Amino acid sequence: MTGDLDPGELRTLCAAMSDGTLAPDQHARLEKILAGSAEARRRWFLHCDIETGLADYAAERGEKVVPFSLSAAAAKPASPSRFQHWFAPLAAAAAVLLAALWWSRSADAPAPAAETPATAIAVLARAVGAEWADATDRPAGTALAPGTLRLNSGAALVEFYGGARVIVEGPAEFRLVSAGEAFLRAGKINAHVPPQARGFTVGTPSAKVVDHGTDFGVSLRADAPPEVHVFSGKVEVTPASQPPRDLLAGQGLRLAPAGAADIPATRDAFLAEDELARRDTADAAHRLAAWRAAAITLSADAAMLIHYRFDENADRHLSNHSASALPPTHGTIIGGAWATGRWPGKDALAFRSAGDRVRFTLPQSVQAITLLAWVRVESLARWQNVLLAADSEQPGALRWHLTQRGELRLEIARDLGRPSADWEAVNSAPFVTPERFGQWLLLATTFDGKTVRHFANGQPIGTGASFTPPVLNLGTAELGNWSGQTQRHLAAAMDEFAILARVLSEAEIRACYQTGRP
């Protein structure tokens, strides 16, 4: 509604409020403007910021503040004192400011009750050694919309919402059509179709395969004719320009150019789920070993201040593995529960309730900083969901949050001469959105004294200039929670956290992700 805003009218109403001359009809008009325009609210906040600053100054000089109600703002006192005449409009401004804050949140925030259309039709349940042609990172748990998956190498297990489970072996080109249909252009698949998914259909350039409650495989190799193998149950195969044929368990069909030929089904020619699981376990063990070696190197970085690796499962104690660790930097676990981390054999700490947190003290002050955390977010139920928060509100203190929109947010306390600190913040673009809930994500933020940069899974997701504090002071702080008056606790698991007194480069952050991704 910004285009409908009359700035001149808003200035007039603001001035009348400040002067104490706002008539009842003007008061109603101001409320309507603020309720209907985000730009009006922004300008009103700016106006009130100046007015409340003057009120703070008056209070510091010892002026008496008289009680005041919003309803009294519409009428000028019959015989006001000099201070009453000056302060009454400001009290009214403060009251309207509170209303404007409520309007701002309700009008500008995403509506939690609004439903978004579902586009996904399947989920990537497992991927082992998967190299995708489009270089997109698809961790286990990724929801899949209709579209084509091109797998250069490795294997992936796709679970369709209709119930069918399909192992795709690369190199392959496999198109997801619907919750009950797919199209294989190249490669091999092994499909398990339970009774509730009966009728699952796989198209190919030379035939259509319709399940009737079965396990079957389809092979489309560049050096051989297409083949269909039935391992249990029955499928209906319709070759191009030919009548359909039923194949039973143990039967197969080779679709040669000269015509279809019967062949025996060969289960061993297709990757089975138990073998895929075995490969997955071996791959996870290899990745865990590689991460541990890289973590030791990261801990030894001369700039490392805190490095929690969550791999000791030492009850209520969290070791700081930094080579220069000071005693107060070891963490104390309050609440929380140990859980499985990125791989089997890797521990994580789950933050679930309002009391869960890790407390520690970082006594050093720094000029630049890098924050790193591997987290698996379950939900973002609050306006701000704490990754890290200092107890202090002194200039240079830090807070590192996830917003309800999934933005990564760094706040730095600054002194603008008010009784309490002002927090300057830089948000990223939304990244931790619902489709990424339940996935392990690497979140990172750097600050070089002037510019904040946010990263997720090794890629930049936002940047912004910030004021230059004299130093950054964390002091006593908490992971996953904060000691303030409102609830900002994290609903997530964390299995690695680091603070460095230097800015890691984009290449270094990307390397941390490549080494640590599950």
Coordinates of C-alpha atoms in Angstrom, one line a residue:
M1 CA 0.0 0.0 0.0
T2 CA 3.0 2.3 -0.1
G3 CA 1.8 3.9 -3.3
D4 CA -1.4 5.0 -1.6
L5 CA 0.4 6.7 1.3
D6 CA 0.2 10.5 1.5
P7 CA 3.5 11.5 3.2
G8 CA 2.3 15.1 3.8
E9 CA -0.8 13.8 5.7
L10 CA 1.3 11.5 7.8
R11 CA 3.7 14.3 8.7
T12 CA 0.8 16.5 9.7
L13 CA -0.7 13.8 11.9
C14 CA 2.7 13.0 13.5
A15 CA 3.3 16.7 14.2
A16 CA -0.2 17.0 15.8
M17 CA 0.5 14.0 18.0
S18 CA 3.8 15.5 19.1
D19 CA 2.2 18.9 19.7
G20 CA -0.7 17.4 21.7
T21 CA -3.3 18.8 19.3
L22 CA -4.4 15.6 17.7
A23 CA -8.2 15.6 17.4
P24 CA -10.2 12.3 17.8
D25 CA -10.9 12.0 14.1
Q26 CA -7.2 12.6 13.3
H27 CA -6.3 9.9 15.9
A28 CA -8.6 7.4 14.2
R29 CA -7.2 8.4 10.8
L30 CA -3.6 7.8 12.1
E31 CA -4.5 4.4 13.4
K32 CA -6.0 3.4 10.0
I33 CA -3.0 4.6 8.1
L34 CA -0.6 2.7 10.4
A35 CA -2.7 -0.5 10.2
G36 CA -2.7 -0.4 6.4
S37 CA 0.7 0.6 5.3
A38 CA 4.2 -0.9 6.1
E39 CA 5.9 2.3 4.8
A40 CA 3.7 4.4 7.2
R41 CA 4.8 2.3 10.1
R42 CA 8.4 2.6 9.1
R43 CA 8.1 6.4 9.0
W44 CA 6.2 6.4 12.3
F45 CA 8.9 4.4 14.0
L46 CA 11.5 6.9 12.9
H47 CA 9.4 9.8 14.2
C48 CA 8.9 8.0 17.5
D49 CA 12.6 7.2 17.7
I50 CA 13.3 10.9 17.8
E51 CA 10.5 11.7 20.2
T52 CA 11.4 9.0 22.7
G53 CA 15.0 10.0 22.6
L54 CA 13.9 13.5 23.8
A55 CA 11.8 11.9 26.5
D56 CA 14.9 9.9 27.7
Y57 CA 16.9 13.1 27.8
A58 CA 14.2 14.8 29.9
A59 CA 14.0 11.9 32.3
E60 CA 17.8 12.0 32.7
R61 CA 17.5 15.7 33.7
G62 CA 15.1 14.8 36.5
E63 CA 11.8 16.0 34.9
K64 CA 8.8 14.4 36.6
V65 CA 6.9 12.1 34.3
V66 CA 3.2 12.2 35.0
P67 CA 0.8 9.2 34.4
F68 CA -0.8 9.3 31.0
S69 CA -3.3 7.3 29.0
L70 CA -3.9 7.1 25.3
S71 CA -7.5 8.3 25.6
A72 CA -6.2 11.5 27.2
A73 CA -4.1 12.3 24.1
A74 CA -7.1 13.5 22.1
A75 CA -7.8 16.3 24.5
K76 CA -5.3 19.0 25.5
P77 CA -5.1 19.6 29.3
A78 CA -7.0 22.7 30.4
S79 CA -4.1 24.2 32.3
P80 CA -1.0 22.1 31.6
S81 CA 2.4 22.7 33.2
R82 CA 5.3 23.2 30.8
F83 CA 6.4 19.6 31.1
Q84 CA 2.9 18.1 30.9
H85 CA 2.3 20.0 27.7
W86 CA 5.6 18.7 26.3
F87 CA 5.4 15.1 27.6
A88 CA 1.8 14.1 27.1
P89 CA 2.0 13.9 23.3
L90 CA 5.2 11.8 23.7
A91 CA 3.4 9.4 26.0
A92 CA 0.6 9.1 23.4
A93 CA 3.3 8.5 20.7
A94 CA 4.7 5.7 22.8
A95 CA 1.3 4.1 23.1
V96 CA 0.7 4.3 19.4
L97 CA 4.2 3.0 18.9
L98 CA 3.2 -0.2 20.7
A99 CA 0.1 -0.5 18.5
A100 CA 2.3 0.1 15.5
L101 CA 4.7 -2.6 16.6
W102 CA 1.8 -5.1 16.9
W103 CA 0.5 -4.0 13.5
S104 CA 3.9 -4.3 11.9
R105 CA 4.3 -7.9 13.2
S106 CA 0.9 -9.0 12.2
A107 CA 0.9 -7.3 8.7
D108 CA 4.5 -7.9 7.7
A109 CA 5.2 -11.3 9.1
P110 CA 4.4 -14.5 7.1
A111 CA 0.9 -15.8 8.1
P112 CA 1.5 -19.0 9.9
A113 CA -2.0 -20.3 9.1
A114 CA -1.6 -19.8 5.3
E115 CA -1.2 -23.1 3.5
T116 CA 1.2 -23.5 0.6
P117 CA 0.5 -25.9 -2.3
A118 CA 2.4 -29.2 -2.1
T119 CA 4.7 -29.7 -5.1
A120 CA 6.8 -32.7 -4.1
I121 CA 5.9 -36.2 -5.1
A122 CA 8.8 -38.2 -3.7
V123 CA 11.7 -38.0 -1.2
L124 CA 15.4 -38.9 -1.7
A125 CA 15.7 -41.5 1.1
R126 CA 19.4 -42.4 0.5
A127 CA 22.2 -41.4 -1.9
V128 CA 25.6 -43.2 -2.0
G129 CA 28.4 -41.8 -4.0
A130 CA 25.9 -39.8 -5.9
E131 CA 27.3 -37.3 -8.5
W132 CA 24.5 -35.3 -10.0
A133 CA 24.9 -33.9 -13.4
D134 CA 23.5 -30.5 -12.4
A135 CA 26.0 -30.4 -9.4
T136 CA 23.0 -29.8 -7.0
D137 CA 23.5 -31.0 -3.5
R138 CA 20.7 -33.4 -2.6
P139 CA 21.1 -34.8 0.9
A140 CA 19.0 -37.6 2.2
G141 CA 15.6 -36.3 3.1
T142 CA 15.4 -33.9 0.2
A143 CA 11.8 -33.6 -1.1
L144 CA 11.6 -34.1 -4.9
A145 CA 9.2 -32.3 -7.2
P146 CA 8.3 -33.6 -10.7
G147 CA 11.3 -33.3 -12.9
T148 CA 14.4 -35.1 -14.2
L149 CA 17.2 -36.6 -12.1
R150 CA 20.5 -37.0 -14.0
L151 CA 22.9 -39.2 -12.0
N152 CA 26.4 -39.4 -13.4
S153 CA 27.5 -42.0 -11.0
G154 CA 26.6 -43.6 -7.7
A155 CA 23.1 -44.7 -6.6
A156 CA 20.0 -43.2 -5.0
L157 CA 16.9 -44.5 -3.4
V158 CA 13.8 -42.6 -4.3
E159 CA 10.6 -43.1 -2.2
F160 CA 7.5 -42.0 -4.1
Y161 CA 4.6 -40.6 -2.0
G162 CA 2.4 -43.3 -3.5
G163 CA 4.5 -45.9 -1.8
A164 CA 6.9 -47.3 -4.5
R165 CA 10.6 -47.4 -3.6
V166 CA 13.0 -47.2 -6.6
I167 CA 16.8 -47.6 -6.6
V168 CA 18.4 -45.6 -9.4
E169 CA 21.9 -46.6 -10.5
G170 CA 24.0 -44.1 -12.4
P171 CA 24.7 -43.2 -15.0
A172 CA 21.0 -42.6 -15.4
E173 CA 18.3 -40.2 -16.5
F174 CA 15.2 -40.7 -14.5
R175 CA 12.1 -38.4 -14.6
L176 CA 9.6 -38.2 -11.8
V177 CA 6.2 -37.7 -13.3
S178 CA 3.8 -38.1 -10.4
A179 CA 3.5 -39.9 -7.1
G180 CA 2.7 -43.1 -9.0
E181 CA 4.6 -42.7 -12.2
A182 CA 8.2 -42.3 -13.5
F183 CA 10.0 -42.3 -16.8
L184 CA 13.5 -44.0 -17.4
R185 CA 15.4 -42.6 -20.3
A186 CA 18.7 -44.2 -19.5
G187 CA 20.3 -46.3 -16.7
K188 CA 19.0 -49.0 -14.3
I189 CA 16.3 -49.1 -11.7
N190 CA 15.2 -51.6 -9.1
A191 CA 11.6 -51.0 -8.0
H192 CA 9.8 -52.4 -4.9
V193 CA 6.0 -51.7 -5.1
P194 CA 3.9 -52.6 -2.0
P195 CA 0.2 -53.3 -2.3
Q196 CA -0.9 -49.7 -1.6
A197 CA 1.3 -48.5 -4.6
R198 CA -0.1 -51.1 -7.0
G199 CA -0.4 -49.6 -10.5
F200 CA 3.0 -47.8 -10.3
T201 CA 4.1 -47.1 -13.8
V202 CA 7.5 -46.8 -15.4
G203 CA 7.7 -45.5 -18.9
T204 CA 10.7 -45.9 -21.3
P205 CA 11.3 -44.9 -24.9
S206 CA 10.5 -48.4 -26.0
A207 CA 7.9 -49.7 -23.6
K208 CA 5.6 -49.0 -20.6
V209 CA 5.8 -51.1 -17.5
V210 CA 2.8 -51.2 -15.1
D211 CA 3.1 -52.9 -11.8
H212 CA 0.5 -55.3 -10.4
G213 CA 2.1 -55.7 -6.9
T214 CA 5.7 -56.7 -7.5
D215 CA 9.4 -56.2 -7.5
F216 CA 11.0 -55.6 -10.8
G217 CA 14.0 -54.1 -12.6
V218 CA 14.4 -52.1 -15.8
S219 CA 17.7 -51.7 -17.6
L220 CA 18.4 -49.2 -20.4
R221 CA 22.1 -49.4 -21.3
A222 CA 23.8 -47.7 -24.2
D223 CA 25.4 -51.0 -25.3
A224 CA 22.4 -53.4 -25.0
P225 CA 18.7 -53.5 -25.8
P226 CA 16.3 -52.5 -23.0
E227 CA 15.3 -55.2 -20.5
V228 CA 12.5 -55.8 -18.0
H229 CA 13.1 -58.3 -15.1
V230 CA 10.4 -59.4 -12.7
F231 CA 11.5 -60.7 -9.3
S232 CA 8.2 -61.2 -7.6
G233 CA 4.5 -60.7 -8.4
K234 CA 3.4 -59.6 -11.9
V235 CA 3.9 -56.7 -14.3
E236 CA 2.3 -55.7 -17.5
V237 CA 4.7 -54.7 -20.3
T238 CA 3.5 -52.8 -23.4
P239 CA 6.2 -52.6 -26.0
A240 CA 5.9 -49.8 -28.6
S241 CA 3.4 -50.7 -31.3
Q242 CA 2.7 -54.1 -29.7
P243 CA 0.0 -55.6 -27.5
P244 CA 0.7 -55.7 -23.7
R245 CA 2.2 -58.8 -22.1
D246 CA 2.1 -60.1 -18.5
L247 CA 5.4 -61.1 -16.9
L248 CA 5.4 -63.2 -13.7
A249 CA 8.2 -63.7 -11.1
G250 CA 11.4 -65.1 -12.7
Q251 CA 10.4 -63.9 -16.2
G252 CA 12.0 -61.1 -18.2
L253 CA 11.8 -59.4 -21.6
R254 CA 14.4 -58.1 -23.9
L255 CA 13.1 -55.3 -26.2
A256 CA 15.4 -55.7 -29.2
P257 CA 14.7 -53.7 -32.4
A258 CA 13.9 -57.0 -34.2
G259 CA 11.2 -57.8 -31.6
A260 CA 10.7 -58.7 -27.9
A261 CA 12.4 -61.8 -26.6
D262 CA 11.9 -63.8 -23.4
I263 CA 14.8 -64.0 -21.0
P264 CA 15.1 -65.2 -17.4
A265 CA 15.0 -62.5 -14.7
T266 CA 18.4 -61.9 -13.1
R267 CA 18.1 -60.3 -9.7
D268 CA 21.8 -60.0 -9.2
A269 CA 22.1 -57.7 -12.1
F270 CA 20.3 -54.9 -10.1
L271 CA 21.4 -53.1 -7.0
A272 CA 19.3 -54.3 -4.0
E273 CA 18.4 -52.2 -0.9
D274 CA 20.5 -54.3 1.5
E275 CA 23.5 -53.8 -0.7
L276 CA 22.8 -50.1 -1.0
A277 CA 22.5 -49.9 2.8
R278 CA 25.9 -51.7 3.2
R279 CA 27.5 -49.2 0.8
D280 CA 25.9 -46.4 2.7
T281 CA 27.3 -47.6 6.0
A282 CA 30.8 -48.0 4.5
D283 CA 30.6 -44.5 2.9
A284 CA 29.4 -43.0 6.3
A285 CA 32.4 -44.6 8.1
H286 CA 34.7 -43.2 5.5
R287 CA 33.2 -39.7 5.7
L288 CA 33.3 -39.8 9.6
A289 CA 37.1 -40.7 9.5
A290 CA 37.7 -37.9 7.0
W291 CA 35.9 -35.4 9.1
R292 CA 37.7 -36.3 12.3
A293 CA 41.1 -35.8 10.5
A294 CA 39.9 -32.4 9.2
A295 CA 38.5 -31.4 12.6
I296 CA 41.9 -32.0 14.2
T297 CA 43.5 -29.7 11.7
L298 CA 40.7 -27.1 12.2
S299 CA 41.2 -27.2 16.0
A300 CA 44.9 -26.5 15.6
D301 CA 44.2 -23.3 13.6
A302 CA 46.1 -20.4 15.4
A303 CA 42.9 -18.3 15.4
M304 CA 40.6 -21.0 16.8
L305 CA 39.0 -19.9 20.1
I306 CA 36.3 -22.5 20.6
H307 CA 35.9 -25.8 18.8
Y308 CA 33.2 -28.1 20.1
R309 CA 33.2 -31.4 18.2
F310 CA 30.4 -33.1 20.3
D311 CA 32.2 -36.4 19.8
E312 CA 33.0 -37.3 23.5
N313 CA 29.5 -37.8 24.9
A314 CA 30.9 -36.8 28.3
D315 CA 27.7 -36.3 30.2
R316 CA 27.3 -32.6 31.1
H317 CA 30.7 -31.5 29.8
L318 CA 31.6 -30.2 26.4
S319 CA 35.3 -30.1 25.6
N320 CA 36.8 -27.1 23.7
H321 CA 39.4 -28.8 21.4
S322 CA 41.2 -25.5 20.5
A323 CA 44.9 -25.8 21.0
S324 CA 44.8 -22.7 23.1
A325 CA 41.6 -23.5 25.1
L326 CA 41.2 -21.7 28.4
P327 CA 39.3 -23.4 31.2
P328 CA 36.2 -21.2 31.0
T329 CA 35.8 -22.0 27.3
H330 CA 34.8 -25.6 28.0
G331 CA 31.0 -25.9 27.9
T332 CA 28.5 -26.9 30.5
I333 CA 25.5 -28.7 29.2
I334 CA 22.2 -27.8 30.8
G335 CA 19.2 -29.9 29.7
G336 CA 19.6 -31.3 26.2
A337 CA 20.0 -34.9 25.2
W338 CA 22.6 -36.7 23.3
A339 CA 21.6 -37.9 19.9
T340 CA 23.1 -39.3 16.6
G341 CA 25.0 -36.7 14.6
R342 CA 25.8 -36.6 10.9
W343 CA 26.9 -40.2 10.8
P344 CA 26.5 -43.3 12.9
G345 CA 29.1 -43.1 15.6
K346 CA 29.1 -39.3 15.7
D347 CA 27.4 -37.6 18.6
A348 CA 25.2 -34.5 18.6
L349 CA 23.4 -32.5 21.3
A350 CA 19.6 -32.1 20.8
F351 CA 18.0 -28.8 22.0
R352 CA 14.3 -29.4 22.4
S353 CA 12.9 -27.7 25.5
A354 CA 12.9 -24.1 26.8
G355 CA 15.7 -25.0 29.3
D356 CA 18.2 -26.7 27.0
R357 CA 21.5 -24.8 26.5
V358 CA 25.3 -24.9 26.7
R359 CA 27.0 -22.2 28.7
F360 CA 30.6 -21.1 28.4
T361 CA 32.8 -18.0 28.7
L362 CA 35.0 -16.6 26.1
P363 CA 37.2 -13.9 27.8
Q364 CA 39.1 -12.8 24.7
S365 CA 38.1 -9.7 22.7
V366 CA 38.6 -9.9 19.0
Q367 CA 38.6 -7.6 16.0
A368 CA 37.2 -10.2 13.5
I369 CA 35.3 -13.4 13.8
T370 CA 34.0 -16.5 12.1
L371 CA 31.0 -18.5 13.5
L372 CA 30.5 -22.1 12.3
A373 CA 27.8 -24.6 13.3
W374 CA 26.5 -27.9 11.9
V375 CA 22.8 -28.1 12.8
R376 CA 19.7 -30.2 12.0
V377 CA 16.8 -27.9 12.5
E378 CA 13.4 -29.4 13.4
S379 CA 11.3 -26.2 13.4
L380 CA 11.5 -22.4 13.7
A381 CA 8.6 -21.6 15.9
R382 CA 9.8 -18.3 17.3
W383 CA 10.7 -14.9 15.9
Q384 CA 14.3 -15.5 16.7
N385 CA 15.8 -19.0 17.3
V386 CA 19.2 -18.7 19.1
L387 CA 22.4 -20.4 17.8
L388 CA 24.6 -18.3 20.0
A389 CA 23.8 -15.4 22.4
A390 CA 26.0 -13.4 24.8
D391 CA 24.6 -12.6 28.2
S392 CA 26.1 -9.1 28.0
E393 CA 24.5 -6.2 26.2
Q394 CA 27.7 -4.1 26.2
P395 CA 28.9 -2.7 22.9
G396 CA 30.5 -5.4 20.8
A397 CA 28.4 -8.3 22.2
L398 CA 27.0 -10.8 19.7
R399 CA 23.8 -12.7 19.0
W400 CA 23.6 -15.2 16.2
H401 CA 20.0 -16.3 15.3
L402 CA 17.8 -18.1 12.8
T403 CA 14.7 -16.0 12.1
Q404 CA 11.2 -17.6 11.7
R405 CA 11.6 -17.0 8.0
G406 CA 14.8 -19.2 8.0
E407 CA 17.2 -16.2 7.6
L408 CA 20.6 -16.3 9.3
R409 CA 21.0 -13.2 11.5
L410 CA 24.0 -11.6 13.2
E411 CA 23.3 -8.9 15.8
I412 CA 26.1 -6.7 17.3
A413 CA 25.4 -4.4 20.2
R414 CA 26.3 -0.7 19.8
D415 CA 26.1 2.3 22.1
L416 CA 23.8 5.1 20.8
G417 CA 23.6 6.9 24.2
R418 CA 20.4 5.2 25.3
P419 CA 19.9 3.4 28.7
S420 CA 20.0 0.0 26.9
A421 CA 22.1 -1.2 24.0
D422 CA 21.0 -0.9 20.4
W423 CA 21.5 -4.0 18.2
E424 CA 22.6 -3.6 14.6
A425 CA 21.6 -6.7 12.6
V426 CA 22.3 -8.1 9.1
N427 CA 20.1 -10.9 7.8
S428 CA 20.7 -13.4 5.1
A429 CA 18.2 -14.5 2.5
P430 CA 15.9 -17.2 3.8
F431 CA 17.6 -20.6 3.6
V432 CA 16.5 -22.8 6.5
T433 CA 13.0 -23.2 5.1
P434 CA 10.7 -26.1 5.9
E435 CA 11.9 -28.4 3.1
R436 CA 15.3 -28.3 4.8
F437 CA 14.0 -29.2 8.2
G438 CA 15.6 -32.5 9.4
Q439 CA 18.7 -32.1 7.2
W440 CA 22.2 -31.5 8.4
L441 CA 23.2 -27.9 7.4
L442 CA 26.5 -26.0 7.8
L443 CA 25.7 -22.4 8.8
A444 CA 28.5 -19.9 8.9
T445 CA 28.9 -16.1 9.5
T446 CA 31.9 -13.9 9.2
F447 CA 32.6 -10.3 10.3
D448 CA 35.8 -8.5 9.4
G449 CA 35.0 -5.4 11.5
K450 CA 32.9 -3.8 8.7
T451 CA 31.0 -6.4 6.7
V452 CA 28.9 -9.3 7.7
R453 CA 28.8 -12.3 5.4
H454 CA 26.4 -15.3 5.8
F455 CA 27.0 -18.8 4.3
A456 CA 25.0 -22.0 4.2
N457 CA 26.3 -25.4 3.0
G458 CA 29.4 -23.6 1.7
Q459 CA 27.6 -21.0 -0.4
P460 CA 27.1 -17.3 0.3
I461 CA 23.5 -16.4 1.2
G462 CA 23.8 -12.8 2.2
T463 CA 26.0 -9.9 3.0
G464 CA 25.6 -6.5 4.6
A465 CA 27.7 -3.6 6.0
S466 CA 27.7 -3.0 9.7
F467 CA 29.1 -0.4 12.1
T468 CA 32.7 -0.9 13.2
P469 CA 32.8 -1.7 16.9
P470 CA 36.0 -1.1 18.9
V471 CA 36.2 -4.8 19.7
L472 CA 33.9 -7.8 19.7
N473 CA 33.2 -9.2 23.2
L474 CA 31.3 -12.4 23.7
G475 CA 32.0 -13.0 27.4
T476 CA 29.6 -15.5 29.0
A477 CA 27.3 -16.9 26.4
E478 CA 24.9 -19.7 25.5
L479 CA 24.5 -22.1 22.6
G480 CA 20.9 -22.9 21.6
N481 CA 19.3 -20.5 24.0
W482 CA 19.7 -17.1 25.8
S483 CA 19.1 -15.7 29.2
G484 CA 16.8 -12.9 28.2
Q485 CA 13.1 -12.4 29.1
T486 CA 11.6 -13.9 25.9
Q487 CA 11.8 -17.5 24.6
R488 CA 14.3 -17.9 21.8
H489 CA 15.5 -21.4 22.4
L490 CA 16.5 -23.6 19.4
A491 CA 14.6 -26.6 18.3
A492 CA 17.5 -28.4 16.6
A493 CA 20.5 -30.8 17.0
M494 CA 24.1 -29.5 16.8
D495 CA 27.1 -31.7 16.3
E496 CA 29.9 -29.1 15.7
F497 CA 30.5 -25.5 16.7
A498 CA 33.4 -23.2 16.2
I499 CA 34.5 -19.6 16.8
L500 CA 37.6 -18.3 15.1
A501 CA 39.3 -14.9 15.6
R502 CA 39.7 -14.4 11.9
V503 CA 37.5 -14.4 8.8
L504 CA 37.5 -17.7 6.9
S505 CA 37.5 -17.3 3.2
E506 CA 34.6 -18.5 1.1
A507 CA 36.9 -21.3 -0.2
E508 CA 37.8 -22.4 3.4
I509 CA 34.1 -22.5 4.4
R510 CA 33.2 -24.5 1.2
A511 CA 36.0 -26.9 2.1
C512 CA 34.5 -27.3 5.7
Y513 CA 31.2 -28.2 4.1
Q514 CA 32.6 -30.7 1.5
T515 CA 34.6 -32.5 4.2
G516 CA 31.8 -32.5 6.7
R517 CA 28.7 -33.1 4.7
P518 CA 26.8 -36.3 5.5

